[in-house]
Coordinates of C-alpha atoms (C1' of nucleotides) in Angstrom, one line a residue:
Chain Z
M1 CA 59.8 64.4 39.9
N2 CA 56.9 66.0 37.3
R3 CA 54.1 68.4 38.9
Y4 CA 50.7 69.0 37.7
L5 CA 48.3 71.7 37.4
I6 CA 44.8 70.1 37.3
L7 CA 41.6 71.9 35.9
D8 CA 38.3 71.7 35.7
L9 CA 35.1 73.6 34.9
E10 CA 32.0 74.4 35.7
T11 CA 29.8 76.2 32.5
T12 CA 26.7 77.8 31.9
G13 CA 26.4 75.2 28.8
L14 CA 28.2 72.9 26.3
D15 CA 28.9 75.8 23.5
W16 CA 32.3 77.3 24.5
W17 CA 31.3 80.0 22.2
R18 CA 28.7 81.3 23.7
E19 CA 28.3 80.2 27.2
K20 CA 29.5 81.4 30.3
I21 CA 32.7 79.7 32.7
V22 CA 31.1 79.4 36.1
G23 CA 34.3 78.4 38.1
I24 CA 36.8 77.1 37.7
G25 CA 39.4 74.5 40.3
I26 CA 42.4 73.8 40.1
R27 CA 44.8 72.0 42.0
L28 CA 48.4 72.0 42.3
E29 CA 50.4 69.0 42.8
P30 CA 52.5 67.7 44.6
E31 CA 51.9 70.2 46.9
G32 CA 48.1 69.5 46.2
R33 CA 46.9 73.4 46.9
E34 CA 43.2 74.3 46.0
E35 CA 42.2 77.2 44.2
F36 CA 39.0 78.1 42.7
F37 CA 37.6 81.2 41.5
P38 CA 33.9 82.0 40.0
Y39 CA 32.7 83.5 37.3
P40 CA 37.4 84.3 36.8
D41 CA 37.8 87.7 34.0
P42 CA 38.9 85.0 30.5
G43 CA 42.1 87.0 30.0
W44 CA 42.5 88.0 33.4
L45 CA 42.4 84.1 34.0
R46 CA 44.8 82.4 30.7
E47 CA 47.0 84.4 32.3
Y48 CA 47.2 83.2 35.5
L49 CA 47.1 79.4 34.6
L50 CA 49.5 80.2 31.8
E51 CA 52.3 80.6 35.4
Y52 CA 51.8 77.0 35.5
R53 CA 52.6 76.5 31.8
D54 CA 55.6 74.6 32.8
R55 CA 53.6 72.3 34.3
I56 CA 51.9 69.0 32.9
W57 CA 48.0 69.6 33.0
I58 CA 45.0 66.9 33.6
G59 CA 41.2 67.3 32.8
H60 CA 38.4 65.6 32.4
N61 CA 38.3 65.9 29.0
I62 CA 40.0 68.4 29.0
K63 CA 39.7 70.0 25.0
F64 CA 36.6 71.4 26.2
D65 CA 38.1 72.7 29.6
L66 CA 40.4 74.8 26.8
L67 CA 38.5 75.1 24.7
F68 CA 36.2 77.5 27.0
I69 CA 39.8 79.4 28.4
H70 CA 40.1 80.2 24.1
Y71 CA 43.0 79.8 24.5
P72 CA 45.1 80.1 20.3
P73 CA 46.0 77.1 19.0
E74 CA 49.9 77.7 19.3
V75 CA 49.5 78.0 23.2
V76 CA 47.3 74.5 23.4
Y77 CA 50.4 73.2 21.0
S78 CA 53.4 74.4 23.5
L79 CA 51.3 72.7 26.5
Q80 CA 52.0 69.3 28.0
I81 CA 48.7 67.7 28.7
R82 CA 46.6 64.8 29.7
D83 CA 43.0 63.9 29.6
T84 CA 41.5 61.5 31.8
M85 CA 38.8 60.5 29.5
D86 CA 41.2 59.2 26.6
M87 CA 42.8 57.2 29.8
V88 CA 40.0 55.6 30.8
H89 CA 38.9 55.0 27.3
L90 CA 42.7 52.8 26.5
Y91 CA 41.8 51.4 29.0
D92 CA 38.1 49.8 28.3
S93 CA 36.3 51.4 25.6
R94 CA 33.3 49.4 26.6
L95 CA 32.6 51.6 30.2
S96 CA 31.5 54.5 30.7
K97 CA 33.5 58.0 30.5
S98 CA 31.1 59.8 32.9
L99 CA 32.6 60.8 35.6
V100 CA 30.6 59.6 37.8
E101 CA 31.1 56.1 37.3
V102 CA 34.5 56.5 36.1
E103 CA 35.1 57.6 40.1
K104 CA 33.1 54.6 41.2
E105 CA 35.3 52.8 38.8
F106 CA 38.5 53.4 39.1
L107 CA 38.6 54.6 42.7
G108 CA 35.5 52.7 44.1
S109 CA 33.8 56.6 46.1
E110 CA 30.7 57.9 44.3
T111 CA 31.3 61.5 46.1
K112 CA 30.0 63.2 43.2
F113 CA 27.0 61.5 42.4
W114 CA 26.2 62.6 46.1
H115 CA 26.7 66.2 45.6
L116 CA 24.4 65.7 42.4
H117 CA 21.7 64.5 44.1
Q118 CA 21.4 66.7 46.7
E119 CA 21.1 70.3 43.7
N120 CA 20.3 69.7 40.0
K121 CA 23.8 70.2 37.5
R122 CA 21.5 72.3 34.8
K123 CA 21.0 75.1 37.8
I124 CA 24.1 76.0 38.5
K125 CA 24.2 79.5 38.4
S126 CA 21.4 79.3 40.6
W127 CA 23.8 77.3 42.8
D128 CA 25.1 79.0 46.8
L129 CA 29.4 79.7 45.5
D130 CA 30.6 78.1 48.1
K131 CA 28.3 74.6 47.1
V132 CA 29.7 75.5 43.2
K133 CA 33.0 75.2 44.8
E134 CA 32.4 72.2 46.6
Y135 CA 31.7 70.4 43.8
C136 CA 34.5 71.7 41.4
L137 CA 37.9 71.3 43.8
N138 CA 35.8 67.4 44.1
D139 CA 36.1 67.1 41.2
V140 CA 39.5 68.0 40.2
L141 CA 40.2 65.8 43.0
I142 CA 38.5 62.8 41.6
T143 CA 40.3 64.1 37.5
W144 CA 44.2 63.6 39.9
N145 CA 42.8 60.2 41.9
V146 CA 41.9 58.9 38.4
F147 CA 45.4 59.8 36.5
R148 CA 46.8 58.2 39.3
K149 CA 45.4 55.3 39.4
L150 CA 45.4 55.4 35.8
E151 CA 49.3 55.9 34.8
P152 CA 50.6 52.8 36.2
E153 CA 47.6 50.9 34.5
L154 CA 47.9 52.4 30.9
E155 CA 51.8 51.1 31.2
K156 CA 50.9 48.0 32.1
L157 CA 48.6 47.3 29.5
E158 CA 52.1 48.8 26.9
V159 CA 49.6 51.3 26.1
L160 CA 51.4 54.3 27.0
H161 CA 52.6 55.2 23.6
I162 CA 49.0 55.4 22.5
F163 CA 48.4 57.5 24.9
R164 CA 51.1 60.1 24.3
K165 CA 50.3 59.6 20.1
N166 CA 46.2 61.0 21.2
M167 CA 46.8 63.5 23.5
E168 CA 48.5 64.9 20.5
L169 CA 46.1 64.4 18.3
L170 CA 44.0 66.4 21.1
K171 CA 45.1 69.9 19.5
V172 CA 45.2 68.8 16.3
L173 CA 41.5 68.3 17.0
Y174 CA 41.4 71.4 20.0
E175 CA 42.1 73.5 16.3
I176 CA 39.8 72.3 13.9
E177 CA 37.1 73.2 17.0
Y178 CA 38.7 76.6 17.8
F179 CA 38.2 77.8 13.6
G180 CA 35.6 75.9 12.6
F181 CA 33.9 75.0 9.4
L182 CA 31.9 78.3 7.9
F183 CA 28.5 77.8 7.1
D184 CA 26.4 79.6 4.1
K185 CA 23.5 80.8 6.2
E186 CA 22.3 82.1 4.0
E187 CA 21.8 79.4 1.2
A188 CA 20.6 77.2 4.6
D189 CA 17.5 79.8 5.1
R190 CA 16.6 79.2 0.9
S191 CA 17.5 76.0 1.1
V192 CA 15.1 75.8 4.5
K193 CA 12.8 77.6 3.0
I194 CA 13.2 74.6 -0.7
L195 CA 12.7 72.1 1.5
E196 CA 9.8 72.8 3.5
E197 CA 7.6 73.5 -0.1
N198 CA 8.7 70.4 -1.0
L199 CA 7.7 69.0 1.8
K200 CA 3.8 70.1 1.8
L201 CA 3.6 69.8 -1.7
Q202 CA 4.8 65.5 -1.1
E203 CA 2.2 66.0 1.6
E204 CA -0.6 66.8 -0.2
Q205 CA 0.0 64.4 -2.4
F206 CA 0.2 61.5 -0.3
F207 CA -3.1 62.7 1.9
Q208 CA -4.9 62.0 -1.4
K209 CA -3.7 59.2 -2.1
A210 CA -4.0 58.1 1.7
G211 CA -7.6 60.1 1.3
V212 CA -6.7 60.0 5.4
R213 CA -4.4 62.8 7.4
F214 CA -2.4 62.1 10.3
N215 CA 0.6 62.6 11.6
W216 CA 3.1 59.7 9.6
R217 CA 5.7 61.1 11.8
S218 CA 4.0 58.9 14.8
H219 CA 5.4 55.6 14.3
K220 CA 2.2 54.1 15.9
Q221 CA 0.4 56.8 13.9
L222 CA 1.7 55.5 10.3
S223 CA 1.1 51.8 11.5
Y224 CA -2.6 52.4 12.0
Y225 CA -3.1 53.7 9.2
A226 CA -1.4 51.6 6.7
Y227 CA -1.5 47.9 7.6
D228 CA -5.3 48.3 10.0
Y229 CA -7.3 51.0 8.6
L230 CA -5.9 50.2 5.1
N231 CA -6.8 46.7 5.1
F232 CA -2.7 45.9 4.6
P233 CA -1.7 42.7 5.7
R234 CA 0.4 43.6 8.7
P235 CA 3.5 41.6 7.7
E236 CA 5.0 39.2 10.4
N237 CA 7.8 40.5 12.4
P238 CA 10.4 37.8 11.7
F239 CA 11.8 37.9 15.6
L240 CA 10.0 36.3 17.6
D241 CA 10.7 33.9 19.1
P242 CA 8.5 30.6 17.7
V243 CA 8.3 29.1 21.2
T244 CA 8.1 31.8 23.5
G245 CA 6.4 34.5 21.7
E246 CA 9.4 36.4 23.3
D247 CA 9.9 40.0 20.5
L248 CA 13.5 39.3 19.9
G249 CA 13.4 42.3 17.8
R250 CA 13.0 44.3 20.9
N251 CA 16.6 43.8 22.0
P252 CA 18.4 46.8 21.5
E253 CA 21.2 44.9 20.1
S254 CA 18.7 44.2 17.4
R255 CA 16.7 46.5 16.5
K256 CA 15.7 47.1 12.9
Y257 CA 12.2 44.8 13.4
N258 CA 9.8 46.8 15.4
S259 CA 6.3 45.7 16.3
T260 CA 5.3 48.7 13.9
M261 CA 6.7 47.1 11.1
V262 CA 7.1 50.6 9.5
S263 CA 10.4 50.8 9.1
S264 CA 11.8 52.3 5.3
S265 CA 12.9 48.8 5.1
I266 CA 9.7 46.5 5.8
L267 CA 7.1 49.1 4.4
V268 CA 9.9 48.6 0.9
G269 CA 11.4 45.3 0.9
K270 CA 8.6 43.2 3.2
A271 CA 6.0 44.5 3.3
K272 CA 5.4 46.4 -0.3
H273 CA 3.2 48.4 1.3
P274 CA 1.8 50.8 -1.6
W275 CA 3.2 54.0 0.5
A276 CA 6.7 53.4 1.4
L277 CA 8.3 55.0 -1.1
D278 CA 5.7 57.9 -0.5
I279 CA 6.5 57.4 2.9
Q280 CA 10.6 56.9 2.5
F281 CA 10.7 60.1 0.8
L282 CA 8.8 62.3 3.0
R283 CA 10.6 61.3 6.1
E284 CA 13.5 62.0 2.9
T285 CA 13.0 65.9 3.3
D286 CA 11.7 65.7 6.2
K287 CA 15.6 65.1 7.2
A288 CA 16.9 67.4 5.7
I289 CA 15.3 70.3 6.6
D290 CA 15.7 68.7 10.1
F291 CA 19.6 68.5 9.4
I292 CA 20.1 72.1 8.5
Q293 CA 18.3 73.5 10.9
R294 CA 20.2 71.7 14.0
L295 CA 23.0 72.9 11.7
S296 CA 22.8 76.8 11.4
S297 CA 20.7 77.0 15.3
L298 CA 25.2 75.8 16.5
T299 CA 26.1 78.1 13.6
D300 CA 28.7 81.4 15.9
D301 CA 28.0 84.8 15.3
K302 CA 30.8 84.8 12.5
N303 CA 29.0 81.6 10.4
F304 CA 31.4 79.0 11.8
L305 CA 30.0 75.8 13.1
H306 CA 32.6 74.3 15.7
S307 CA 31.9 70.4 15.9
S308 CA 33.0 68.7 18.4
F309 CA 35.7 65.6 17.6
N310 CA 36.4 63.4 20.7
I311 CA 38.5 60.6 20.5
S312 CA 37.2 58.3 23.9
G313 CA 33.4 57.8 21.4
T314 CA 33.0 55.0 20.2
R315 CA 34.0 51.7 21.1
T316 CA 36.6 50.9 18.4
G317 CA 38.8 53.8 18.5
R318 CA 37.9 55.5 15.7
I319 CA 36.7 59.8 16.4
S320 CA 33.3 60.7 17.3
S321 CA 31.6 64.2 16.1
S322 CA 28.7 66.1 17.9
R323 CA 27.2 69.1 18.5
P324 CA 27.2 69.7 15.1
N325 CA 28.0 65.5 14.1
L326 CA 30.0 66.4 10.5
Q327 CA 30.4 63.1 9.8
N328 CA 26.9 62.0 9.1
I329 CA 25.5 65.0 7.1
M330 CA 23.6 64.4 3.9
S331 CA 25.5 64.5 0.5
G332 CA 21.8 64.3 -1.8
M333 CA 18.9 63.2 -2.9
R334 CA 18.5 58.4 -2.7
G335 CA 15.5 57.9 -2.8
F336 CA 13.9 60.3 -4.6
F337 CA 14.3 58.3 -7.9
L338 CA 12.5 56.0 -6.0
S339 CA 9.7 57.1 -5.1
S340 CA 8.5 59.7 -7.7
S341 CA 6.7 57.3 -9.5
F342 CA 2.9 58.6 -7.0
M343 CA 3.2 62.2 -7.8
D344 CA 2.3 63.8 -11.5
A345 CA 4.7 65.2 -13.5
E346 CA 4.6 68.0 -12.8
A347 CA 5.2 67.8 -9.0
V348 CA 8.1 66.1 -10.2
E349 CA 9.8 68.8 -11.7
A350 CA 9.0 71.3 -9.5
I351 CA 11.3 68.9 -7.3
L352 CA 14.1 67.7 -8.9
N353 CA 14.2 71.4 -10.2
R354 CA 15.2 72.2 -6.4
S355 CA 17.2 69.2 -6.0
Q356 CA 20.2 71.1 -4.4
A357 CA 18.3 71.2 -1.6
Y358 CA 19.4 68.2 -0.5
N359 CA 23.1 68.6 -0.8
V360 CA 23.5 69.8 2.3
R361 CA 27.1 69.3 2.0
R362 CA 27.0 72.2 0.4
L363 CA 26.1 74.3 2.7
F364 CA 29.7 73.6 4.0
I365 CA 31.5 76.1 2.6
A366 CA 35.2 77.8 2.4
R367 CA 35.9 81.2 3.4
P368 CA 36.2 83.8 0.8
G369 CA 40.1 83.3 -1.4
Y370 CA 40.4 80.1 -0.2
K371 CA 38.5 76.5 -1.8
I372 CA 37.7 72.4 0.2
V373 CA 40.3 70.0 -0.4
S374 CA 38.9 66.8 0.8
I375 CA 41.5 63.9 0.9
D376 CA 39.7 60.4 1.3
Y377 CA 41.0 57.1 1.0
K378 CA 39.7 54.1 -1.2
Q379 CA 38.8 51.5 -0.2
M380 CA 40.4 52.0 3.3
E381 CA 38.8 49.0 5.2
M382 CA 39.3 46.2 2.5
R383 CA 43.0 47.5 2.5
M384 CA 43.2 46.9 6.5
F385 CA 41.6 44.0 5.9
G386 CA 44.6 42.9 3.7
I387 CA 46.7 43.7 6.3
V388 CA 45.3 42.5 9.2
S389 CA 44.7 39.4 8.0
K390 CA 48.4 38.6 5.9
D391 CA 46.4 36.9 2.5
P392 CA 49.0 36.7 0.4
H393 CA 46.9 36.9 -2.5
M394 CA 45.0 40.8 -1.0
L395 CA 47.5 42.1 0.2
E396 CA 49.4 41.4 -3.3
F397 CA 46.2 42.8 -5.0
L398 CA 47.0 45.6 -2.6
Q399 CA 49.7 46.6 -3.5
S400 CA 48.8 46.8 -7.3
G401 CA 46.3 49.8 -6.5
T402 CA 44.1 49.2 -8.6
D403 CA 39.7 48.3 -7.3
I404 CA 39.6 46.0 -5.8
H405 CA 37.6 44.2 -6.0
S406 CA 37.6 43.9 -9.7
Q407 CA 40.4 41.8 -9.1
I408 CA 39.2 39.7 -6.4
A409 CA 36.6 39.0 -8.7
Q410 CA 39.1 38.2 -11.8
R411 CA 40.7 35.7 -9.2
V412 CA 38.0 33.7 -8.2
W413 CA 35.5 34.0 -10.5
G414 CA 38.0 33.9 -13.3
K415 CA 36.1 37.4 -15.0
A416 CA 35.7 40.8 -13.6
D417 CA 31.3 42.3 -14.5
E418 CA 29.0 43.6 -13.0
I419 CA 27.8 40.6 -11.3
T420 CA 30.8 39.0 -10.2
R421 CA 32.3 42.1 -9.1
D422 CA 29.6 42.8 -6.7
W423 CA 29.7 39.5 -5.4
A424 CA 33.3 40.7 -5.0
K425 CA 32.2 43.6 -3.0
Q426 CA 28.8 41.8 -1.4
I427 CA 31.2 39.5 0.5
G428 CA 34.2 41.7 1.4
F429 CA 31.9 44.1 3.5
G430 CA 30.1 40.6 5.1
L431 CA 33.6 39.1 6.0
I432 CA 33.7 42.9 7.3
Y433 CA 31.0 43.0 9.3
G434 CA 30.1 39.5 10.2
M435 CA 27.6 39.0 7.9
T436 CA 25.9 35.4 7.7
M437 CA 24.9 33.8 5.1
G438 CA 21.2 34.4 5.6
S439 CA 22.3 37.4 4.3
L440 CA 24.6 37.8 2.0
R441 CA 22.1 35.8 -0.2
F442 CA 19.1 38.5 0.4
R443 CA 22.4 40.9 -0.6
L444 CA 23.1 38.6 -3.6
N445 CA 19.6 37.7 -5.0
L446 CA 21.0 34.2 -5.1
T447 CA 19.4 30.7 -3.3
L448 CA 21.6 28.8 -0.4
E449 CA 23.7 25.8 -2.6
E450 CA 24.3 29.5 -4.9
A451 CA 26.2 31.3 -2.0
K452 CA 27.9 28.4 -0.3
K453 CA 29.2 28.3 -3.5
I454 CA 30.1 31.4 -4.2
T455 CA 32.1 31.5 -0.2
S456 CA 33.5 28.8 -0.6
D457 CA 35.0 30.2 -4.2
Y458 CA 36.1 33.3 -2.1
W459 CA 38.0 30.7 0.8
N460 CA 39.4 28.8 -1.2
T461 CA 40.8 31.9 -3.1
F462 CA 42.2 33.9 -0.2
P463 CA 43.0 30.9 2.0
T464 CA 44.8 32.9 5.2
I465 CA 41.1 35.0 5.7
R466 CA 39.0 32.1 7.6
P467 CA 41.9 30.3 9.7
W468 CA 42.2 35.0 10.4
L469 CA 38.7 34.8 11.3
F470 CA 38.9 32.2 13.3
G471 CA 41.5 33.0 14.7
V472 CA 40.0 36.0 16.0
V473 CA 37.8 34.8 17.7
E474 CA 40.0 32.1 19.7
E475 CA 42.8 35.2 20.9
C476 CA 40.0 37.3 21.8
K477 CA 38.9 33.8 23.9
K478 CA 41.6 33.8 25.2
R479 CA 42.8 36.6 26.8
G480 CA 40.0 38.3 26.9
Y481 CA 41.2 41.6 24.6
L482 CA 42.4 42.1 20.9
R483 CA 45.0 44.2 20.8
Y484 CA 45.1 46.0 17.1
W485 CA 48.1 47.5 14.7
S486 CA 49.0 50.5 17.0
G487 CA 48.7 48.6 19.9
R488 CA 45.6 50.0 21.1
I489 CA 43.6 47.2 23.6
W490 CA 39.9 46.2 22.9
R491 CA 37.7 44.2 25.0
E492 CA 35.3 41.7 24.8
D493 CA 34.3 39.1 27.6
R494 CA 30.7 38.2 25.8
V495 CA 31.8 34.7 23.6
E496 CA 28.8 35.9 20.6
K497 CA 29.8 38.4 20.7
M498 CA 33.6 38.0 19.7
Y499 CA 33.0 37.6 16.2
R500 CA 33.0 41.6 16.7
G501 CA 36.2 41.4 17.3
A502 CA 37.6 41.1 13.7
N503 CA 35.2 44.6 12.8
A504 CA 37.2 46.2 15.8
L505 CA 40.9 45.4 14.7
I506 CA 40.0 46.2 10.8
Q507 CA 37.8 49.4 11.2
G508 CA 40.0 51.0 14.3
G509 CA 43.2 49.8 13.1
C510 CA 41.8 52.4 10.1
A511 CA 41.6 54.9 12.9
D512 CA 44.7 55.1 14.1
L513 CA 46.1 55.0 10.8
L514 CA 44.0 58.0 10.6
S515 CA 44.9 59.2 13.5
V516 CA 48.8 59.0 12.2
A517 CA 47.8 60.4 9.2
V518 CA 47.0 63.7 10.3
L519 CA 49.3 64.4 12.6
R520 CA 52.2 64.1 10.2
V521 CA 50.1 66.2 7.8
N522 CA 49.4 68.9 10.3
N523 CA 53.1 68.8 11.4
Y524 CA 54.1 69.1 7.9
I525 CA 51.3 72.3 7.7
K526 CA 52.6 73.6 11.0
R527 CA 57.0 74.1 10.6
N528 CA 56.3 74.9 6.8
N529 CA 54.2 77.8 8.8
L530 CA 51.6 77.2 5.7
D531 CA 48.4 78.5 5.5
I532 CA 46.3 75.6 5.5
R533 CA 43.3 74.7 8.1
I534 CA 42.1 71.6 8.0
V535 CA 37.8 72.1 8.5
N536 CA 36.5 67.8 9.1
L537 CA 37.4 64.8 9.8
V538 CA 35.7 62.0 9.0
H539 CA 36.6 58.4 9.2
D540 CA 38.6 57.4 5.7
E541 CA 38.7 61.4 4.5
I542 CA 40.7 64.4 6.5
V543 CA 39.0 68.1 4.7
F544 CA 41.2 70.4 3.8
E545 CA 41.3 74.1 3.4
M546 CA 43.7 76.1 2.3
R547 CA 44.6 78.4 -1.3
E548 CA 45.0 78.0 -4.8
E549 CA 49.0 78.9 -4.4
D550 CA 49.3 76.4 -1.6
F551 CA 47.9 73.5 -4.1
E552 CA 51.7 72.9 -4.9
H553 CA 51.3 71.2 -1.7
I554 CA 48.9 68.6 -2.3
P555 CA 51.2 65.6 -3.3
K556 CA 52.7 66.4 -0.3
I557 CA 50.0 66.2 1.6
A558 CA 48.5 62.9 0.2
N559 CA 51.9 61.2 0.1
L560 CA 52.3 61.9 4.1
M561 CA 48.5 60.3 4.2
Q562 CA 49.6 56.8 1.4
V563 CA 51.6 55.5 5.4
E564 CA 53.4 53.6 3.1
D565 CA 56.1 52.9 5.8
L566 CA 54.1 51.3 8.3
F567 CA 52.9 48.8 6.4
G568 CA 55.2 48.8 3.2
I569 CA 51.6 49.2 0.7
P570 CA 50.7 52.6 0.4
F571 CA 46.9 53.6 1.8
I572 CA 45.9 55.1 -2.0
V573 CA 44.3 58.2 -1.5
D574 CA 41.4 60.4 -3.4
V575 CA 41.5 64.6 -4.2
K576 CA 39.1 66.3 -4.7
I577 CA 38.8 69.8 -4.7
G578 CA 35.5 72.4 -4.7
R579 CA 33.8 75.3 -3.3
S580 CA 31.9 73.6 -0.8
H581 CA 31.5 70.2 1.0
G582 CA 29.7 69.6 -1.8
E583 CA 30.5 70.7 -5.1
L584 CA 33.9 68.5 -5.3
E585 CA 36.2 67.1 -8.9
S586 CA 38.8 65.3 -9.5
Y587 CA 41.7 66.6 -8.6
G588 CA 44.8 64.9 -10.2
K589 CA 44.7 61.5 -12.3
S590 CA 45.7 58.1 -10.8
D591 CA 48.1 56.2 -13.0
T592 CA 45.6 52.8 -13.2
G593 CA 48.6 50.8 -15.1
T594 CA 51.3 51.0 -12.6
G595 CA 48.8 51.5 -9.3
K596 CA 51.1 54.5 -8.3
Q597 CA 49.0 57.9 -7.4
I598 CA 51.1 60.6 -9.3
F599 CA 51.5 61.7 -6.1
S600 CA 53.6 59.2 -4.5
Q601 CA 56.1 61.5 -6.8
Chain R
dT1 C1' 7.3 70.1 32.0
dG2 C1' 11.4 66.6 31.9
dA3 C1' 13.8 62.4 32.3
dC4 C1' 13.8 58.9 29.5
dT5 C1' 13.8 55.0 26.1
dC6 C1' 12.2 53.3 21.0
dT7 C1' 12.5 53.6 16.6
dG8 C1' 14.1 55.7 12.7
dC9 C1' 18.1 57.7 9.5
dG10 C1' 22.1 60.6 8.2
dC11 C1' 27.1 58.9 8.0
dG12 C1' 32.0 55.9 6.9
Chain D
dA1 C1' 14.4 32.2 3.7
dA2 C1' 16.7 39.2 5.4
dA3 C1' 18.8 42.7 8.7
dG4 C1' 25.9 42.1 10.0
dC5 C1' 30.6 46.8 12.0
dG6 C1' 30.5 51.9 14.6
dC7 C1' 28.4 56.8 16.1
dG8 C1' 25.3 61.4 16.8
dC9 C1' 20.3 63.4 16.6
dA10 C1' 15.0 63.6 15.8
dG11 C1' 10.9 63.4 17.2
dA12 C1' 6.3 60.2 19.1
dG13 C1' 5.7 58.5 23.4
dT14 C1' 5.6 57.1 27.9
dC15 C1' 6.0 58.0 32.4
dA16 C1' 6.3 60.5 36.6

DNA sequence: TGACTCTGCGCG
DNA sequence: AAAGCGCGCAGAGTCA
């Protein structure tokens, strides 16, 4: 019979490296014994709980609690852990993971809700300790009951093997978060200064051009000055329902259009507004400043960032990242070269000389003596698409490992030039995202006839793809869910949304593949006792920090990532190395003749 | 003042 | 005749 330790912490905040534990509640099962310790001494607490290290530890988002207790990663690796938050996610990724909602959904009670109704959680420091104790032990009890309820459910759904895999992945994520990613704060401060000067310069140029000063960050004000004040025709909202007049653009499912009409794509594309590029550039600089300041505010006293990697944060099974989000860091300027037209030559030069400041990734650096090594998958989603759709021609291309879009173009249209390669690429995206014909037309800048011809050529060349897409929807209609290659379940009961299932199978399939790769690579690192850390995960990329003398392990790591045994074809990877995440250079060469990476030994 | 929504935009 | 997948975060606006 299994023995359990269920735990829950109350803390002063979310950041374990600078906040304090207010109290910890634990429950021992099967004894049913409860204990609560207010403001425990951290060292004492670590020792005390280890008396129960042979038990299975259960928590709702247990990684959070373990980080607050501050165990070294090797201790966490030695534990058996169960995260009820991930159990909920594997049961149905659409559900809210907050304990209040989880209690309601699976236990049918609202005890936590009523506790919170009486007290403000943000002021937990000022609660009576008796109250904290009662609240905390109630959370522990809910967690235990949710675990008991969901374990058999997950078994019935045949997803316990994914749950076990995820609990091992959680330990790797723990280690990534525990050590963190070194942030170059001095350089960040310099960049912010430069960007703020740039912003001032851009604002001045813009206000002069506009002939009026206002807060361009406000949609309301910008909309007024860009259209009414300028007497510039306001583009018609194409999402107004012609019959009812309802603004469908306000539908949260589709927020691309809005009544203010000041998004970049509308200003640039639809309105062709004279301020479009100026606004785009102002926003870009503003965004860069926001990014860097957010990062600077979250460093610990040694300038490390400890992002949270969440395995139950996405609909598809991808990992998400927060505080800070390390998966959307700017890599450089995008809109500048388009928008520089409104500036005088001097201003253009001034900003170009400072363009490095927009590369926020270069602020993520290796520790002294180490290098950043980034290994990412080439065209990962296209590969997964070929695998799940089982199209023989697509799979044949994937085997060779050369540029997939060019190969497709060659096969479909008999030649692979820039134009046909772009067609192939856009249709590939379209298939992965469920694009409509209208959108594809816009993307390719074609007439309806041309677009239809091109897509039908594509369908004819890959005969199983269209039937597969229909089949996915059919299966979802029939069962109410889809199952990934990994066994993970994706549920959807709205028929009109089931087309998203194809994307889920691809995006989520890639996510589960990456998690397998992470585990295998991590096992290799630990087994050989290597001084190599994973510092970031970005959907199709693993970022490492290692010494140059350990570069000899790169081919092995790259090979492990290719997981050739899983599908019979390798997921080809690309290796880059640099002093920071923003200054990477290719490492090794891929042999385009055979398509085999040199890393596949 | 805080909680919430809306909108826009960075990344894969 | 343009608007598809998955995130997290920030400022402005709104309301109590």
